[in-house]
Structure formats: C-alpha cells, structure tokens
PDB file of C-alpha atoms in Angstrom:
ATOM      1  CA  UNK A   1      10.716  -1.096 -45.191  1.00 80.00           C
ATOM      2  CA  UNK A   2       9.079   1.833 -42.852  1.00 88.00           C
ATOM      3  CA  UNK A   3       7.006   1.832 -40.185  1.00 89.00           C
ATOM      4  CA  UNK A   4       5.044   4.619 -39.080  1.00 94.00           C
ATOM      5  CA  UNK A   5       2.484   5.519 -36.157  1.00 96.00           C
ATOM      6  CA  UNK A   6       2.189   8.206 -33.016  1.00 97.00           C
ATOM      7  CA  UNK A   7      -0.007   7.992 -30.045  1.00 97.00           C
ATOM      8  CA  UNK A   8      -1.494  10.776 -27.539  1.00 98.00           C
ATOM      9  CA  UNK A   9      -2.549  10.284 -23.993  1.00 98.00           C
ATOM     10  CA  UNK A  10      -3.802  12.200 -20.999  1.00 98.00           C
ATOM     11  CA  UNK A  11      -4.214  11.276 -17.238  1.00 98.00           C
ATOM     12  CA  UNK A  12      -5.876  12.860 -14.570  1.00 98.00           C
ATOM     13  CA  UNK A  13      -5.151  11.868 -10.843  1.00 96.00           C
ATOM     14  CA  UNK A  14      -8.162  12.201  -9.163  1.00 95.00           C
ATOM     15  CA  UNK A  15      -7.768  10.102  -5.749  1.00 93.00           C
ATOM     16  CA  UNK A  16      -9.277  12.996  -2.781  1.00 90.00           C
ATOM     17  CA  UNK A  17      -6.278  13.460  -0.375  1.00 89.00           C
ATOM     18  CA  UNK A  18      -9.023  12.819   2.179  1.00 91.00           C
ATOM     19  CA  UNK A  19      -8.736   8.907   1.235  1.00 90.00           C
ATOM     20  CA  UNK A  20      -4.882   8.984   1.535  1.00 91.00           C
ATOM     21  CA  UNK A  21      -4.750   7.471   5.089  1.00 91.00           C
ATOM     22  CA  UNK A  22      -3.315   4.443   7.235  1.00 92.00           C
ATOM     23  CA  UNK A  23      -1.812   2.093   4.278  1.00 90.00           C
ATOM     24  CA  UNK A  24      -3.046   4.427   1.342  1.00 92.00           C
ATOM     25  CA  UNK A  25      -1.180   6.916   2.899  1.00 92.00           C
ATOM     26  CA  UNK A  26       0.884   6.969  -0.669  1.00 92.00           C
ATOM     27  CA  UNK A  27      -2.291   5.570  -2.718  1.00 95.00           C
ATOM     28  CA  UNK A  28      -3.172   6.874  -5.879  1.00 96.00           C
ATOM     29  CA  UNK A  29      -5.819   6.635  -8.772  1.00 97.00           C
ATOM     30  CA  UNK A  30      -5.547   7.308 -12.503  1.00 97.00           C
ATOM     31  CA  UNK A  31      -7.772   8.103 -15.316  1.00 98.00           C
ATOM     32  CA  UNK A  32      -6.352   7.873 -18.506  1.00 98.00           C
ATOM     33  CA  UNK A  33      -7.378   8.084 -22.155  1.00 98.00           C
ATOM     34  CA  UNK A  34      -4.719   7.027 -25.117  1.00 98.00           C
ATOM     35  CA  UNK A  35      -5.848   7.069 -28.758  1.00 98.00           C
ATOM     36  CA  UNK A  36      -2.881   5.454 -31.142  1.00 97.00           C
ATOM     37  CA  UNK A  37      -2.590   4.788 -34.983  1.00 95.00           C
ATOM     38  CA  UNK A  38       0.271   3.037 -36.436  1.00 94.00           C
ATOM     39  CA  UNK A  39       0.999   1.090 -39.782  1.00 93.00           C
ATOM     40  CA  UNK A  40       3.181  -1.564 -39.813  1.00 90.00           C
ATOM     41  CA  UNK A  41       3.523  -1.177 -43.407  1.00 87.00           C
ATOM     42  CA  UNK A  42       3.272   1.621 -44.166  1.00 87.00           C
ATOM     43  CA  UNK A  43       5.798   1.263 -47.023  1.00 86.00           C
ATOM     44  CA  UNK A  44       6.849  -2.347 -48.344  1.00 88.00           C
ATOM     45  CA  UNK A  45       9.883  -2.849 -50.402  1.00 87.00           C
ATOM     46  CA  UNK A  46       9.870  -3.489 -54.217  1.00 87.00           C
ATOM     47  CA  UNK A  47       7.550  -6.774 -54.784  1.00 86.00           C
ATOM     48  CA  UNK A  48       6.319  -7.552 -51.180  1.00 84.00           C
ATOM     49  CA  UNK A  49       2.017  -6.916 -50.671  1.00 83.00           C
ATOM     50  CA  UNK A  50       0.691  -4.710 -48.185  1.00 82.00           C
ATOM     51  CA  UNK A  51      -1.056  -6.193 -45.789  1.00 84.00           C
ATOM     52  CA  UNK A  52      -3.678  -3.327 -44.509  1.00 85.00           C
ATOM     53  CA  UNK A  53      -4.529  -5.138 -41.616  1.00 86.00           C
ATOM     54  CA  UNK A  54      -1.511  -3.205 -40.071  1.00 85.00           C
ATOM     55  CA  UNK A  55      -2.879   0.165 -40.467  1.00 90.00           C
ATOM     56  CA  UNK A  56      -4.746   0.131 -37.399  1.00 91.00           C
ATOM     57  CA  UNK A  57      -6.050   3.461 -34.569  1.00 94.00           C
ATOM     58  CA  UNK A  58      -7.470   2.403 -31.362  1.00 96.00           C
ATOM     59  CA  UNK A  59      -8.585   4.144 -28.269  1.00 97.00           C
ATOM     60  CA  UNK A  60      -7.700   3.196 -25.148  1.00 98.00           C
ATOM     61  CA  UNK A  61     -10.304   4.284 -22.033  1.00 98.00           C
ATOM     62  CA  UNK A  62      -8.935   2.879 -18.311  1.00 98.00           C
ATOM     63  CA  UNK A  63      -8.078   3.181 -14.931  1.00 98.00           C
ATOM     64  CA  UNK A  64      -5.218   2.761 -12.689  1.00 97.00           C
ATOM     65  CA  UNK A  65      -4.702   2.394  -8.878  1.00 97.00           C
ATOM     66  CA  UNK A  66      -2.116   2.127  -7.064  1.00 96.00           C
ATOM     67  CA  UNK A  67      -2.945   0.908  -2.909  1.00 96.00           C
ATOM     68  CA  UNK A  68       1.150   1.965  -2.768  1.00 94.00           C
ATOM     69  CA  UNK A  69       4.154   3.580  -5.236  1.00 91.00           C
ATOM     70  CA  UNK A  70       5.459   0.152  -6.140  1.00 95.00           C
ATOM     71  CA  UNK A  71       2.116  -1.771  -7.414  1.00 96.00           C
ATOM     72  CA  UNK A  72      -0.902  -0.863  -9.570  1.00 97.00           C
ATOM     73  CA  UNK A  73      -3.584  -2.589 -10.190  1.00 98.00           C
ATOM     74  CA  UNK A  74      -5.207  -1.829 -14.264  1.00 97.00           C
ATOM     75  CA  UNK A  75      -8.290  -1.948 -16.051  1.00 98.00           C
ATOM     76  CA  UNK A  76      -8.649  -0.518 -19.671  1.00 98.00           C
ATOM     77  CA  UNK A  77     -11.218  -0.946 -22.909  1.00 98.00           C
ATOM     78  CA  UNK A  78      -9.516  -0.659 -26.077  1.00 97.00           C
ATOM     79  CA  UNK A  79     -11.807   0.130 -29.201  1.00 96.00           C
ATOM     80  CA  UNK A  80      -9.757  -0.937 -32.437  1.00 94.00           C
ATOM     81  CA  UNK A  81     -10.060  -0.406 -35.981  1.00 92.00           C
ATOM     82  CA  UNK A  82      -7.829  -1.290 -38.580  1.00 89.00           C
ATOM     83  CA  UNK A  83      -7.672  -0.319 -43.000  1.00 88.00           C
ATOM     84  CA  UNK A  84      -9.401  -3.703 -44.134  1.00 87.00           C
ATOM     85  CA  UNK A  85     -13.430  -4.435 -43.798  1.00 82.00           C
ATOM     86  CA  UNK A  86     -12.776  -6.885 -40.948  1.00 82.00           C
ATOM     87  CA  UNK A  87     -14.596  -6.393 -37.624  1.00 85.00           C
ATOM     88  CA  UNK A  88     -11.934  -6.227 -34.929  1.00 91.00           C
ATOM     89  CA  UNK A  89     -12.902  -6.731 -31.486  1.00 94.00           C
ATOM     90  CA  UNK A  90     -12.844  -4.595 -29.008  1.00 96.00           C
ATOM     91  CA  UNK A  91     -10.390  -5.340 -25.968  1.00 97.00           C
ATOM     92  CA  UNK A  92     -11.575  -5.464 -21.833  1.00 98.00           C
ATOM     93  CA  UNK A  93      -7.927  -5.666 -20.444  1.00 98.00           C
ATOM     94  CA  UNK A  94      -6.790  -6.188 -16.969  1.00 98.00           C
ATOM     95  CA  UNK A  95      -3.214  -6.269 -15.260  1.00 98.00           C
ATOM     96  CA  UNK A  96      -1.221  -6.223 -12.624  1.00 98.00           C
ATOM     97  CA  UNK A  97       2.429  -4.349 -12.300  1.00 97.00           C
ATOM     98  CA  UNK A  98       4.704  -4.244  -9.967  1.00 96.00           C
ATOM     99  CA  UNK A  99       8.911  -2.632  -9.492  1.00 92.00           C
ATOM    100  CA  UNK A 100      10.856  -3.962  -6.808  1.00 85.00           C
TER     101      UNK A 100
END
C-alpha cells in the first residue's frame, strides 16, 4: 500500500575544451555517481507478507559521452544490496541513447 525510496546524484563534466574540435566541436564527457534506496513495500496492507527483497540501496559509478548533443554513449557499475541475506550481484551496464 506505500512505496517509499529517494536517490542522490552528482556529475562532473570534465571533457578539456582543448578536445572540442572538428566533429566534437559540441562533444562532451560525464562522470557521475548516484546512490538510491527504495522499498517497494515498505508498507503492505492488512494480511499481505513483506517481501524484503524490495528494500534495496545501490550505488551507481559511470560514465557518459556524448561525440554530439543528440547521442551518448554509457557505461556504469551498479553495486546492490537489498534487506534479505541473499547475495545480489553487482551490475556492469552499457547503453546507447539517442533524441531525434
């Protein structure tokens, strides 16, 4: 019946200017760091069992470039953890995005 969960992040661009020539004229690279923590049921109505395996906190560590404004290319490594004794794996995630 509730839900519950917040998550912080910070990003630094750090792509030198001096590399922002020719086609990466509008090139960019981010560093970012996200830690969340949610529970998914956090409270269950009258009779239902909790599951704890939805209170969960992970940290997210990646890296983002985009070669132009509309495309980015993605790597991240997501450390999980959740209420319950299991072992969750950790996460090596890549993507690729795009608007048009």
């Amino acid at each position: 019946s509730q839900i519950r969960g917040y998550y912080v992040e910070g990003a630094w661009h750090f792509m030198p200017d001096r590399f922002k020539k020719g086609k990466l004229l509008n090139s960019d690279a981010v560093l970012f760091v996200r830690y969340d923590d949610y529970n998914t049921q956090h409270k269950m109505p009258a009779g239902s069992t909790k599951d704890n395996s939805g209170d969960r906190d992970e940290m997210t560590f990646g890296l983002s470039f985009y070669p132009i404004e509309q495309l980015v290319f993605k790597f991240d490594y997501q450390i999980r953890d959740d209420a319950t004794t299991n072992n969750l794996k950790d996460y090596l995630n890549l993507g690729v995005g795009w608007q048009f």
